Amino acid sequence: MTVTPKITVADGRLVAHGRTVLTGVPDNIVLTHASGAGLVDGAFVGATADDAKSMHVFTFGTLSVVTGAHDFVHLVEVTRESPHLRNFQDAHRFRAALQGNDRDELEITLESGDKAVQTAQAANMVYVHAGTNPFDTITQAVKVVERHMQTFHHRDKKKFASRLTGIKENAKFQKKNQQAKDENQSEKENQSAPGLKLLVEEAKREHGVKYVYVWHAMAGYWGGVKPAAEGMEHYESALAYPVQSPGVMGNQPDIVMDSLSVLGLGLVHPRKALSFYDELHSYLASCGVDGVKVDVQNIIETLGAGHGGRVSLTRAYHHALEASVARNFPDNGCISCMCHNTDMLYSARQTAVVRASDDFYPRDPASHTIHISSVAYNTLFLGEFMQPDWDMFHSLHPAAEYHGAARAIGGCPIYVSDKPGNHNFELLKKLVLPDGSVLRAQLPGRPTRDCLFADPARDGASLLKIWNVNKCNGVVGVFNCQGAGWCRVTKKTRVHDAAPGTLTGTVRADDVDALAGLVAGGGPGNTWTGEAVVYAHRSGELVRLPRGATLPVTLKVLEFELFHVCPVTDVGGVAAFAPIGLLDMFNSGGAVEQCEARDGGAEAAAAVVLRIRGCGRFGAYCSRRPARCTLDAAEVEFTYDADTGLVVLHIPVPEQEFYRWTLEIQV
């Protein structure tokens, strides 16, 4: 039997699933089909050149994909080069990137970052994968590259640190425990330099802080490590002068990089990187610090000269960083932040959190809408490697709810950078439970299928929809992100429409792409007809949607709505049921950890048994009024709206942290 590849190059055309993706493909482009699983769905792209150089720009072809087609093609730039390079010792030293040009051509840039590291051919610059589900196609593509490179791990193999965020009334900032204060003062009097340890202890003891992370740069500090500094000679630090890639220079010139290019950066020798990180992190750990946030990671790509190139240097630094984190912070306490490149992503074996956005700029009105849309689209790729981090925000801010809602469905950690005393506790209580835990969604939040080829920041017509799943239901966040974006002329984010209009769109149950699989994964016999109940967080509206039906949504700029999509299931043939969750939380459905329908019998009524986290107003849909509700076997009162089928009951604050209630609703 002959298996026909689904991706081919012939007569100057790259074809996937019978559709032409690129035309004008040059003769020097070479296709090699992936081995192992997915043999006929993916292929690696290589190219040859006349001369060996440290940087090449290869023409790949002209895009001719029709957006909205039912077949999806994902292209992944591959950092690692195969042993088919002219010189075997140059393998793994080049980085490939896709870019466009003013002729609407797709180009592949191949660069080492070290003029001494050159090649004239590359076998595996880009990986192309085709499929019918866009999200599965991207995941499969990254996993093929993972098997091929063996230098990084996919997100689902990584440990996500158990950071918690607690919220309490801010009296702690106004009145301290006097006894603890006196004890601290006594300690300080006996120490000439109390140091970091005392500060961390005080933060945890007096202010209820559970976890402390320290922020440092990839090179140590933002300017690196001072060469030959007393006591630090063993790091072999030397001044290095950053050289930026032409692609970066053309997109975003940076005055800080210009300064470093002249003054230099103190770079620890890569063979000493593990020693450097270990000494830094072991000291921090001894002070009670729980992890690190590692910034300006992109600086390493500019320092590859003399070190075998940008990929070799980045890989050496990241493997050293991860080894030190594993040794000193056993909960995998590391946030990768920020300015990431594929050199880093393809080198990360254990780092589980990656910054996916620019900073939160509270005083820049142009930054808020583009912040949400850029993270959602960045997550399509970054979310395959790590859990994207949406950055901190202010809870007391005109756009606070907008930012908070997005983070609640982003599957990410929740951070706020409030000034002490300036808090919106009503908003924070929609994000964080009294025990300090959050109702984190199961996946990285990504744009829905119908948003993948739209521009919800600039086109004046599209709303952004972001989907995610919880254990028993899904959620779709809808955001009006129009009016601001990156300006190619001024090289900054700016408002391009001061008065963007009100937009209307639709939401449907299958916007939650993984919802059917979620229901089927609940066990044998779990099937879903496609019917769902949709609860709107802001309006409080509850609607039962037949399969394929849509729900309209209208939003002004900087407005949002969260739709909790709950599959309807049969309960003993006597009622239809769907759990919603904690109605006052942004991610209501995150509170529902288990939902099991039980048929009635001679001695028991048909019922639904749920495992619930948290406290507050709990809501569910039931097609008939429940006969009885019990919480941990104690009967509780509830209300029932016969018009909508909404059941509401109150769940008290549990005495234990992370407590799971058992809720039984008899029908």
XYZ file of C-alpha atoms in Angstrom:
667
model
C 0.000 0.000 0.000
C 1.351 3.425 -0.959
C 0.777 6.245 1.534
C 0.503 9.633 -0.150
C 1.945 12.554 1.831
C -0.605 15.250 2.629
C 2.019 17.974 2.207
C 3.987 18.144 -1.044
C 6.077 20.548 -3.103
C 5.864 20.264 -6.888
C 5.875 22.681 -9.803
C 6.607 25.580 -7.477
C 3.578 24.918 -5.251
C 3.367 23.763 -1.639
C 0.137 21.778 -1.326
C -1.518 20.564 1.894
C -4.602 18.331 1.857
C -5.074 19.157 -1.808
C -5.063 22.916 -1.206
C -2.342 25.193 -2.502
C -0.735 26.998 0.425
C 2.241 28.622 -1.326
C 3.012 29.438 -4.937
C 6.337 30.434 -6.410
C 8.277 28.015 -4.209
C 11.931 28.146 -5.393
C 13.850 25.065 -6.516
C 16.270 25.330 -3.577
C 13.477 24.561 -1.084
C 13.561 20.915 0.027
C 10.774 18.991 1.793
C 11.450 16.076 4.174
C 8.465 14.263 5.621
C 8.317 13.703 9.356
C 9.020 10.219 10.614
C 7.026 8.288 13.177
C 3.543 9.360 14.228
C 1.889 11.805 11.859
C 4.001 10.658 8.910
C 1.689 11.940 6.206
C 0.493 15.087 8.040
C 3.748 16.995 8.422
C 7.011 17.836 6.739
C 10.232 19.711 7.459
C 11.354 22.456 5.122
C 15.008 22.936 4.254
C 16.975 24.987 1.735
C 20.362 25.271 0.082
C 22.452 28.335 -0.747
C 25.472 28.968 -2.960
C 27.718 30.189 -0.154
C 28.207 29.438 3.524
C 27.155 32.371 5.724
C 26.070 33.027 9.287
C 22.742 34.447 8.083
C 20.516 33.573 5.133
C 17.128 34.829 3.988
C 15.412 32.168 1.858
C 12.305 32.878 -0.204
C 9.663 30.279 0.699
C 6.836 31.316 -1.641
C 3.721 33.468 -1.826
C 0.804 32.685 0.485
C -2.440 31.715 -1.222
C -4.432 30.222 1.655
C -8.139 31.089 1.755
C -8.999 31.980 5.348
C -11.962 30.209 6.834
C -11.174 26.972 5.015
C -11.825 23.710 6.842
C -8.182 22.635 6.563
C -5.557 24.318 8.713
C -1.832 24.541 8.169
C 0.569 25.388 10.989
C 4.167 26.390 10.378
C 6.699 26.107 13.191
C 10.129 27.692 12.969
C 12.628 25.064 14.087
C 15.739 26.190 15.960
C 17.681 22.968 15.740
C 19.441 22.153 12.493
C 20.025 18.548 11.472
C 23.373 16.837 10.931
C 22.863 17.348 7.175
C 24.569 20.724 7.481
C 27.848 21.115 5.653
C 29.771 20.914 8.922
C 28.439 18.469 11.501
C 29.805 20.554 14.377
C 27.499 23.402 13.339
C 24.376 21.332 14.059
C 21.925 22.872 16.563
C 23.473 26.339 16.187
C 21.034 28.098 13.872
C 17.682 29.700 14.498
C 14.976 29.949 11.830
C 12.159 32.500 11.708
C 9.339 33.261 9.295
C 8.804 36.779 7.998
C 7.001 38.564 5.192
C 8.226 41.098 2.676
C 6.740 43.905 0.596
C 6.079 41.471 -2.273
C 3.725 39.365 -0.130
C 6.260 36.574 -0.055
C 6.959 34.368 2.932
C 10.639 34.222 3.844
C 12.693 32.038 6.165
C 15.506 33.778 8.011
C 18.260 31.462 9.202
C 20.886 32.938 11.510
C 23.508 31.764 13.977
C 24.323 35.057 15.713
C 28.034 34.317 15.370
C 29.892 35.207 12.177
C 32.212 32.244 12.753
C 29.298 29.777 12.611
C 28.288 29.412 8.967
C 26.427 27.022 6.686
C 25.227 26.761 3.098
C 22.348 24.355 3.679
C 19.763 23.523 6.299
C 17.458 20.517 6.301
C 14.975 21.383 9.057
C 14.280 25.108 9.235
C 10.486 25.025 9.379
C 8.004 22.293 10.215
C 4.656 22.312 8.372
C 1.677 20.356 9.730
C -1.846 20.080 8.317
C -5.143 19.071 9.883
C -8.832 19.892 10.167
C -8.862 21.184 13.767
C -6.670 24.281 14.195
C -5.932 23.740 17.878
C -5.121 20.052 17.477
C -3.002 20.844 14.420
C -0.841 23.286 16.382
C -0.487 20.873 19.307
C 0.452 17.978 17.030
C 2.980 20.147 15.188
C 4.753 21.200 18.374
C 4.823 17.617 19.653
C 6.405 16.399 16.407
C 9.067 19.100 16.760
C 9.529 18.084 20.413
C 10.276 14.495 19.362
C 12.551 15.691 16.579
C 14.616 18.154 18.623
C 14.594 16.483 22.068
C 15.640 19.774 23.665
C 12.323 20.897 25.213
C 9.084 19.518 26.611
C 5.473 20.295 25.777
C 3.389 22.108 28.396
C 1.499 18.981 29.445
C 4.735 17.383 30.701
C 5.618 20.269 33.015
C 4.877 20.965 36.671
C 2.866 24.091 37.357
C 3.927 25.687 40.658
C 1.185 25.906 43.291
C 1.281 29.646 43.812
C -1.642 31.157 45.656
C -2.930 34.666 45.938
C -4.748 35.629 49.114
C -6.981 38.652 49.629
C -8.021 40.150 52.929
C -9.186 43.571 54.015
C -6.224 45.908 53.989
C -6.148 46.663 57.713
C -2.853 44.785 57.706
C -1.296 47.804 56.065
C -2.587 50.143 58.745
C -2.238 48.242 62.011
C 0.420 45.592 62.634
C 0.619 42.999 65.341
C 2.525 44.915 68.015
C 4.136 41.860 69.567
C 5.571 40.704 66.240
C 6.726 44.251 65.552
C 8.547 44.419 68.884
C 10.198 41.056 68.234
C 11.345 42.248 64.840
C 12.738 45.448 66.312
C 14.742 43.427 68.813
C 16.167 41.305 65.991
C 17.065 44.396 63.998
C 18.893 45.951 66.932
C 21.084 42.848 67.128
C 21.948 42.924 63.421
C 23.850 45.629 61.624
C 22.367 44.534 58.270
C 19.125 42.552 58.677
C 19.120 41.538 55.015
C 16.604 39.834 52.797
C 15.789 36.954 55.134
C 14.271 39.212 57.776
C 12.239 41.035 55.138
C 10.816 37.780 53.745
C 10.055 36.460 57.223
C 8.266 39.685 58.119
C 6.230 39.630 54.909
C 5.094 36.085 55.552
C 4.544 36.409 59.302
C 2.982 39.848 59.563
C 1.246 40.262 56.224
C 0.097 36.734 55.458
C 2.174 36.491 52.284
C 2.395 32.813 51.355
C 4.954 32.933 48.567
C 7.763 35.348 47.748
C 9.483 35.469 44.360
C 12.518 37.570 43.458
C 12.808 39.324 40.121
C 16.147 39.126 38.332
C 17.427 39.309 34.776
C 18.610 36.391 32.665
C 22.116 37.862 32.784
C 21.839 38.401 36.559
C 21.082 42.101 36.517
C 19.870 44.176 33.580
C 23.439 45.180 32.774
C 24.825 41.783 33.674
C 27.551 40.994 36.222
C 30.467 43.379 36.727
C 33.618 41.814 35.271
C 36.336 40.958 37.802
C 34.250 42.211 40.726
C 35.739 41.213 44.062
C 34.544 37.778 45.098
C 32.976 37.101 41.691
C 36.059 36.457 39.588
C 35.197 32.759 39.306
C 32.205 33.586 37.079
C 34.624 34.714 34.355
C 32.336 37.621 33.504
C 33.427 39.746 30.547
C 31.950 42.690 28.696
C 29.930 41.576 25.686
C 28.355 43.904 23.155
C 24.856 42.999 21.939
C 24.282 42.626 18.206
C 20.594 42.602 17.320
C 19.024 40.629 14.510
C 18.037 42.836 11.535
C 14.460 41.607 11.894
C 14.255 42.897 15.458
C 15.884 46.208 14.566
C 13.357 46.776 11.810
C 10.400 46.064 14.060
C 11.258 47.753 17.352
C 14.454 49.762 17.834
C 15.287 50.040 21.532
C 17.317 52.820 23.154
C 18.298 50.468 25.987
C 19.782 48.010 23.516
C 21.548 50.879 21.770
C 23.144 51.829 25.080
C 24.244 48.266 25.834
C 25.676 47.944 22.337
C 28.034 50.818 23.175
C 28.698 50.278 26.886
C 28.505 46.496 26.956
C 26.942 43.930 29.292
C 28.780 41.844 31.876
C 28.178 38.294 30.638
C 28.964 35.341 32.892
C 30.788 32.722 30.841
C 28.259 30.049 29.797
C 30.304 27.269 31.420
C 29.915 29.172 34.718
C 26.189 29.883 34.321
C 25.068 26.983 36.529
C 27.461 28.011 39.299
C 26.228 31.600 39.041
C 22.522 30.734 39.161
C 23.018 28.141 41.897
C 24.858 30.562 44.177
C 22.227 33.235 43.571
C 19.251 30.924 44.031
C 20.636 29.012 47.012
C 21.072 32.320 48.832
C 17.520 33.361 47.954
C 16.151 29.985 49.068
C 18.009 30.287 52.386
C 16.182 33.588 52.921
C 12.795 31.917 52.465
C 12.284 32.958 48.837
C 10.097 30.474 46.946
C 10.996 31.201 43.334
C 12.253 33.647 40.747
C 10.878 35.722 37.909
C 13.549 35.845 35.197
C 13.347 38.874 32.914
C 14.929 40.198 29.672
C 15.574 36.721 28.346
C 15.978 37.956 24.785
C 19.280 39.669 25.626
C 21.086 36.320 25.349
C 20.272 36.008 21.634
C 22.322 39.145 20.964
C 25.476 37.868 22.690
C 26.227 34.701 20.729
C 29.434 35.942 19.076
C 32.366 33.923 20.348
C 30.082 31.423 22.083
C 28.984 29.318 19.129
C 25.960 31.465 18.310
C 22.682 32.554 19.842
C 21.105 29.095 20.069
C 24.116 27.508 21.767
C 24.379 30.345 24.288
C 20.645 30.450 25.005
C 20.502 26.696 25.501
C 23.482 26.739 27.871
C 21.917 29.501 29.963
C 18.443 27.965 30.066
C 19.612 24.502 30.976
C 21.720 26.049 33.753
C 18.762 28.132 34.949
C 16.435 25.138 35.050
C 19.000 22.980 36.842
C 19.388 25.651 39.514
C 15.628 26.131 39.896
C 15.157 22.363 40.282
C 17.864 22.286 42.949
C 16.747 25.313 44.959
C 12.996 25.736 44.354
C 11.438 22.246 44.391
C 7.975 23.551 43.454
C 9.397 24.572 40.035
C 9.274 28.189 41.155
C 10.207 30.032 37.984
C 8.307 32.553 35.872
C 9.893 33.146 32.483
C 9.432 36.850 31.910
C 9.789 38.296 29.270
C 10.810 39.103 25.644
C 10.938 35.495 24.498
C 12.308 33.950 21.344
C 12.103 30.451 19.933
C 15.697 29.837 21.031
C 14.375 29.863 24.597
C 11.116 27.991 23.944
C 12.954 25.132 22.252
C 15.380 24.950 25.198
C 12.851 24.849 28.061
C 12.456 21.380 29.526
C 10.794 22.261 32.833
C 9.901 25.980 32.984
C 6.099 26.008 33.071
C 5.089 29.702 33.048
C 5.902 32.116 30.234
C 5.031 35.795 29.977
C 2.828 36.267 26.909
C 2.296 40.020 26.933
C 3.847 43.413 27.151
C 3.699 45.088 30.558
C 0.460 46.326 32.093
C 0.580 50.111 31.640
C -2.019 51.660 33.980
C -1.534 55.195 32.609
C -1.561 54.332 28.888
C -5.134 54.218 27.526
C -3.893 52.649 24.290
C -2.514 49.585 26.050
C -5.530 47.835 27.553
C -7.454 46.457 24.586
C -4.345 45.363 22.685
C -3.030 43.710 25.863
C -5.979 41.309 25.891
C -5.973 40.551 22.174
C -2.206 40.120 21.887
C -2.028 37.619 24.754
C -4.904 35.584 23.312
C -3.204 35.244 19.933
C 0.289 34.766 21.388
C -1.149 31.909 23.424
C -1.903 29.902 20.288
C 1.836 29.219 20.056
C 3.258 29.955 23.514
C 0.566 27.876 25.196
C 1.991 24.711 23.674
C 5.241 25.189 25.580
C 4.138 26.700 28.893
C 1.190 28.292 30.649
C 1.046 31.874 29.347
C 1.264 34.602 31.979
C -0.974 37.649 31.391
C 1.036 39.927 33.742
C -0.203 41.789 36.791
C -2.855 44.518 36.808
C -4.454 47.025 39.186
C -7.743 46.002 40.796
C -8.649 49.686 41.277
C -8.539 50.951 37.695
C -11.075 51.913 34.983
C -10.139 48.768 33.005
C -9.752 46.490 36.032
C -12.788 44.278 35.369
C -11.795 43.983 31.716
C -8.309 42.778 32.683
C -9.537 40.594 35.540
C -12.140 38.796 33.439
C -9.569 37.975 30.765
C -7.141 36.543 33.291
C -9.876 34.496 34.946
C -10.501 32.575 31.733
C -6.869 32.598 30.589
C -5.937 29.627 32.754
C -3.123 31.721 34.180
C -1.904 32.777 37.627
C -3.560 35.888 39.056
C -1.344 38.801 40.089
C -2.214 42.326 41.144
C 0.265 45.155 41.656
C -1.998 47.354 43.768
C -0.574 50.113 45.890
C -1.295 49.194 49.540
C -4.656 50.666 50.441
C -5.810 51.014 46.813
C -7.837 47.873 46.193
C -11.171 46.873 44.735
C -12.021 43.924 46.951
C -15.335 43.289 45.226
C -13.428 42.635 42.012
C -10.722 40.576 43.720
C -13.375 38.361 45.283
C -14.485 37.424 41.762
C -11.017 36.020 41.159
C -9.799 34.586 44.465
C -11.495 32.421 47.085
C -11.189 33.189 50.823
C -8.575 30.441 51.240
C -6.347 32.184 48.707
C -6.863 29.749 45.844
C -8.125 30.646 42.385
C -10.588 28.879 40.087
C -8.045 28.368 37.336
C -9.333 27.090 33.992
C -7.777 23.903 32.627
C -6.077 25.180 29.453
C -4.415 28.309 28.126
C -7.191 30.621 26.901
C -7.174 30.948 23.090
C -9.270 32.709 20.429
C -12.259 30.777 19.121
C -12.117 29.308 15.604
C -14.063 32.155 14.021
C -11.582 34.689 15.454
C -8.388 33.038 14.222
C -8.182 35.041 10.997
C -9.855 38.221 12.263
C -8.214 41.357 13.657
C -10.313 42.327 16.697
C -8.015 45.264 17.487
C -8.127 47.066 14.132
C -10.795 45.872 11.719
C -13.649 47.821 13.314
C -15.958 44.823 12.963
C -14.821 41.877 15.084
C -15.263 41.032 18.737
C -12.584 38.867 20.333
C -13.813 35.581 21.779
C -11.548 33.530 24.070
C -12.473 29.970 25.044
C -11.405 27.630 27.826
C -12.655 24.597 29.716
C -13.115 23.625 33.325
C -13.556 20.075 34.570
C -17.294 19.935 33.855
C -18.103 22.895 31.591
C -16.619 25.596 29.389
C -16.379 29.360 29.207
C -16.252 31.927 26.405
C -15.112 35.460 27.156
C -16.143 38.110 24.638
C -14.193 41.392 24.532
C -14.417 44.548 22.442
C -10.713 45.233 21.792
C -11.064 47.748 18.962
C -9.352 51.109 18.712
C -5.652 50.655 19.489
C -2.692 48.623 18.323
C 0.956 48.559 17.361
C 1.980 51.303 14.942
C 4.658 50.316 12.430
C 5.546 53.955 11.825
C 5.945 55.243 15.386
C 7.062 51.819 16.705
C 4.720 51.923 19.673
C 1.161 51.122 20.684
C -1.202 53.979 19.915
C -4.899 54.764 19.612
C -5.878 54.692 15.946
C -9.629 55.089 16.486
C -10.621 57.394 19.350
C -14.287 56.395 19.169
C -14.649 52.768 18.050
C -18.242 51.736 17.600
C -20.439 49.297 19.451
C -20.125 45.809 17.975
C -22.453 42.828 17.896
C -21.446 39.204 17.571
C -22.683 35.751 18.484
C -21.749 32.978 20.890
C -22.479 29.294 20.434
C -21.777 26.235 22.550
C -19.173 24.816 20.182
C -17.096 27.996 20.512
C -15.673 25.948 23.389
C -13.676 23.749 21.067
C -12.923 20.943 23.519
C -16.383 20.744 25.085
C -17.572 17.559 23.358
C -14.358 15.778 24.307
C -14.715 16.997 27.876
C -18.148 15.379 28.180
C -17.030 12.165 26.485
C -14.017 12.001 28.775
C -16.269 11.756 31.808
C -16.582 7.987 31.382
C -18.488 5.270 29.501
C -21.973 6.272 28.470
C -21.270 9.983 28.681
C -22.546 11.432 25.442
C -23.575 14.944 24.561
C -26.346 15.945 22.200
C -24.843 19.389 21.644
C -27.489 21.105 23.770
C -26.142 23.473 26.405
C -27.142 26.000 29.005
C -25.369 29.349 28.731
C -25.119 31.688 31.721
C -23.945 35.279 31.157
C -21.896 36.563 34.088
C -22.628 40.289 33.828
C -26.266 40.202 32.770
C -27.226 37.136 34.824
C -29.191 35.794 31.854
C -29.624 32.020 31.565
C -30.517 30.488 28.192
C -30.904 26.880 27.073
C -29.373 26.631 23.595
C -30.279 23.843 21.159
C -27.426 22.326 19.165
C -26.059 24.862 16.649
C -28.057 27.803 18.048
C -26.391 31.155 18.708
C -26.709 33.855 21.335
C -26.205 37.530 20.392
C -23.826 39.783 22.318
C -23.358 43.550 21.943
C -20.411 45.387 23.502
C -18.834 48.826 23.539
C -15.061 49.207 23.545
C -13.489 48.004 26.822
C -16.647 46.042 27.613
C -16.818 42.279 28.037
C -19.141 39.418 28.858
C -18.352 35.939 30.144
C -20.564 33.109 28.922
C -20.452 29.902 30.947
C -21.294 27.033 28.606
C -22.670 24.000 30.431
C -23.561 20.761 28.600
C -27.063 19.532 29.362
C -27.243 15.942 30.621
C -30.141 13.642 31.416
C -30.871 12.687 35.028
C -32.685 9.381 35.286
C -34.996 10.248 32.433
C -36.901 12.696 34.635
C -34.932 15.947 34.305
C -32.266 17.756 32.307
C -29.416 19.231 34.321
C -26.328 21.410 33.839
C -23.989 22.718 36.579
C -22.970 26.379 36.270
C -20.870 27.058 39.365
C -20.271 30.010 41.679
C -22.313 32.752 40.038
C -20.343 35.680 41.456
C -16.936 34.415 40.319
C -15.543 35.361 36.913
C -14.800 31.702 36.145
C -17.940 30.283 37.728
C -17.519 26.781 36.331
C -14.080 26.360 37.854
C -15.823 25.610 41.150
C -17.368 22.381 39.802
C -14.841 19.563 40.073
C -17.139 16.604 39.546
C -20.718 16.050 38.376
C -22.370 12.637 38.401
C -26.004 11.869 37.559
C -27.640 8.988 39.445
C -30.775 7.229 38.293
C -33.601 6.847 40.747
C -34.766 3.530 42.143
C -37.225 2.017 44.529
C -35.547 3.585 47.548
C -33.846 6.681 46.139
C -34.789 9.617 43.957
C -32.849 10.483 40.824
C -30.131 12.943 41.751
C -27.014 14.780 40.696
C -23.989 14.615 43.007
C -21.372 17.349 42.643
C -18.008 18.118 44.216
C -17.684 21.872 44.726
C -14.868 24.245 45.693
C -15.357 27.655 47.242
C -18.273 29.545 48.704
C -21.034 31.952 47.754
C -24.014 31.735 45.406
C -23.977 28.421 43.560
C -26.106 28.036 40.453
C -27.248 25.170 38.258
C -29.845 24.559 35.579
C -32.587 21.989 36.162
C -35.598 21.454 33.903
C -37.803 20.774 36.927
C -37.824 22.059 40.484
C -35.508 19.930 42.651
C -37.140 17.974 45.428
C -34.276 18.496 47.842
C -30.715 19.839 48.065
C -28.102 18.720 50.586
C -24.615 20.059 51.263
C -22.351 17.529 52.995
C -25.549 15.573 53.803
C -27.211 18.577 55.522
C -30.341 19.893 53.824
C -30.032 23.455 52.505
C -32.518 25.987 51.211
C -32.583 26.932 47.548
C -34.522 29.083 45.116
C -35.854 27.977 41.748
C -36.843 30.102 38.750
C -39.405 28.118 36.788
C -39.024 30.379 33.735
C -35.290 29.789 33.291
C -34.664 26.630 35.326
C -32.053 28.373 37.495
C -31.423 26.744 40.872
C -29.528 28.927 43.367
C -28.282 28.004 46.832
C -25.728 29.466 49.235
C -22.483 27.685 50.075
C -20.817 28.910 53.300
C -17.127 29.673 53.749
C -15.428 26.362 54.601
C -13.279 26.082 57.708
C -10.516 24.224 55.847
C -8.384 25.426 52.949
C -9.042 23.796 49.574
C -12.150 22.089 50.949
C -14.417 20.169 48.552
C -18.128 20.194 49.345
C -20.451 17.361 48.365
C -23.647 18.813 46.921
C -26.566 16.534 46.086
C -29.542 17.822 44.116
C -32.461 15.392 44.085
C -34.923 15.705 41.224
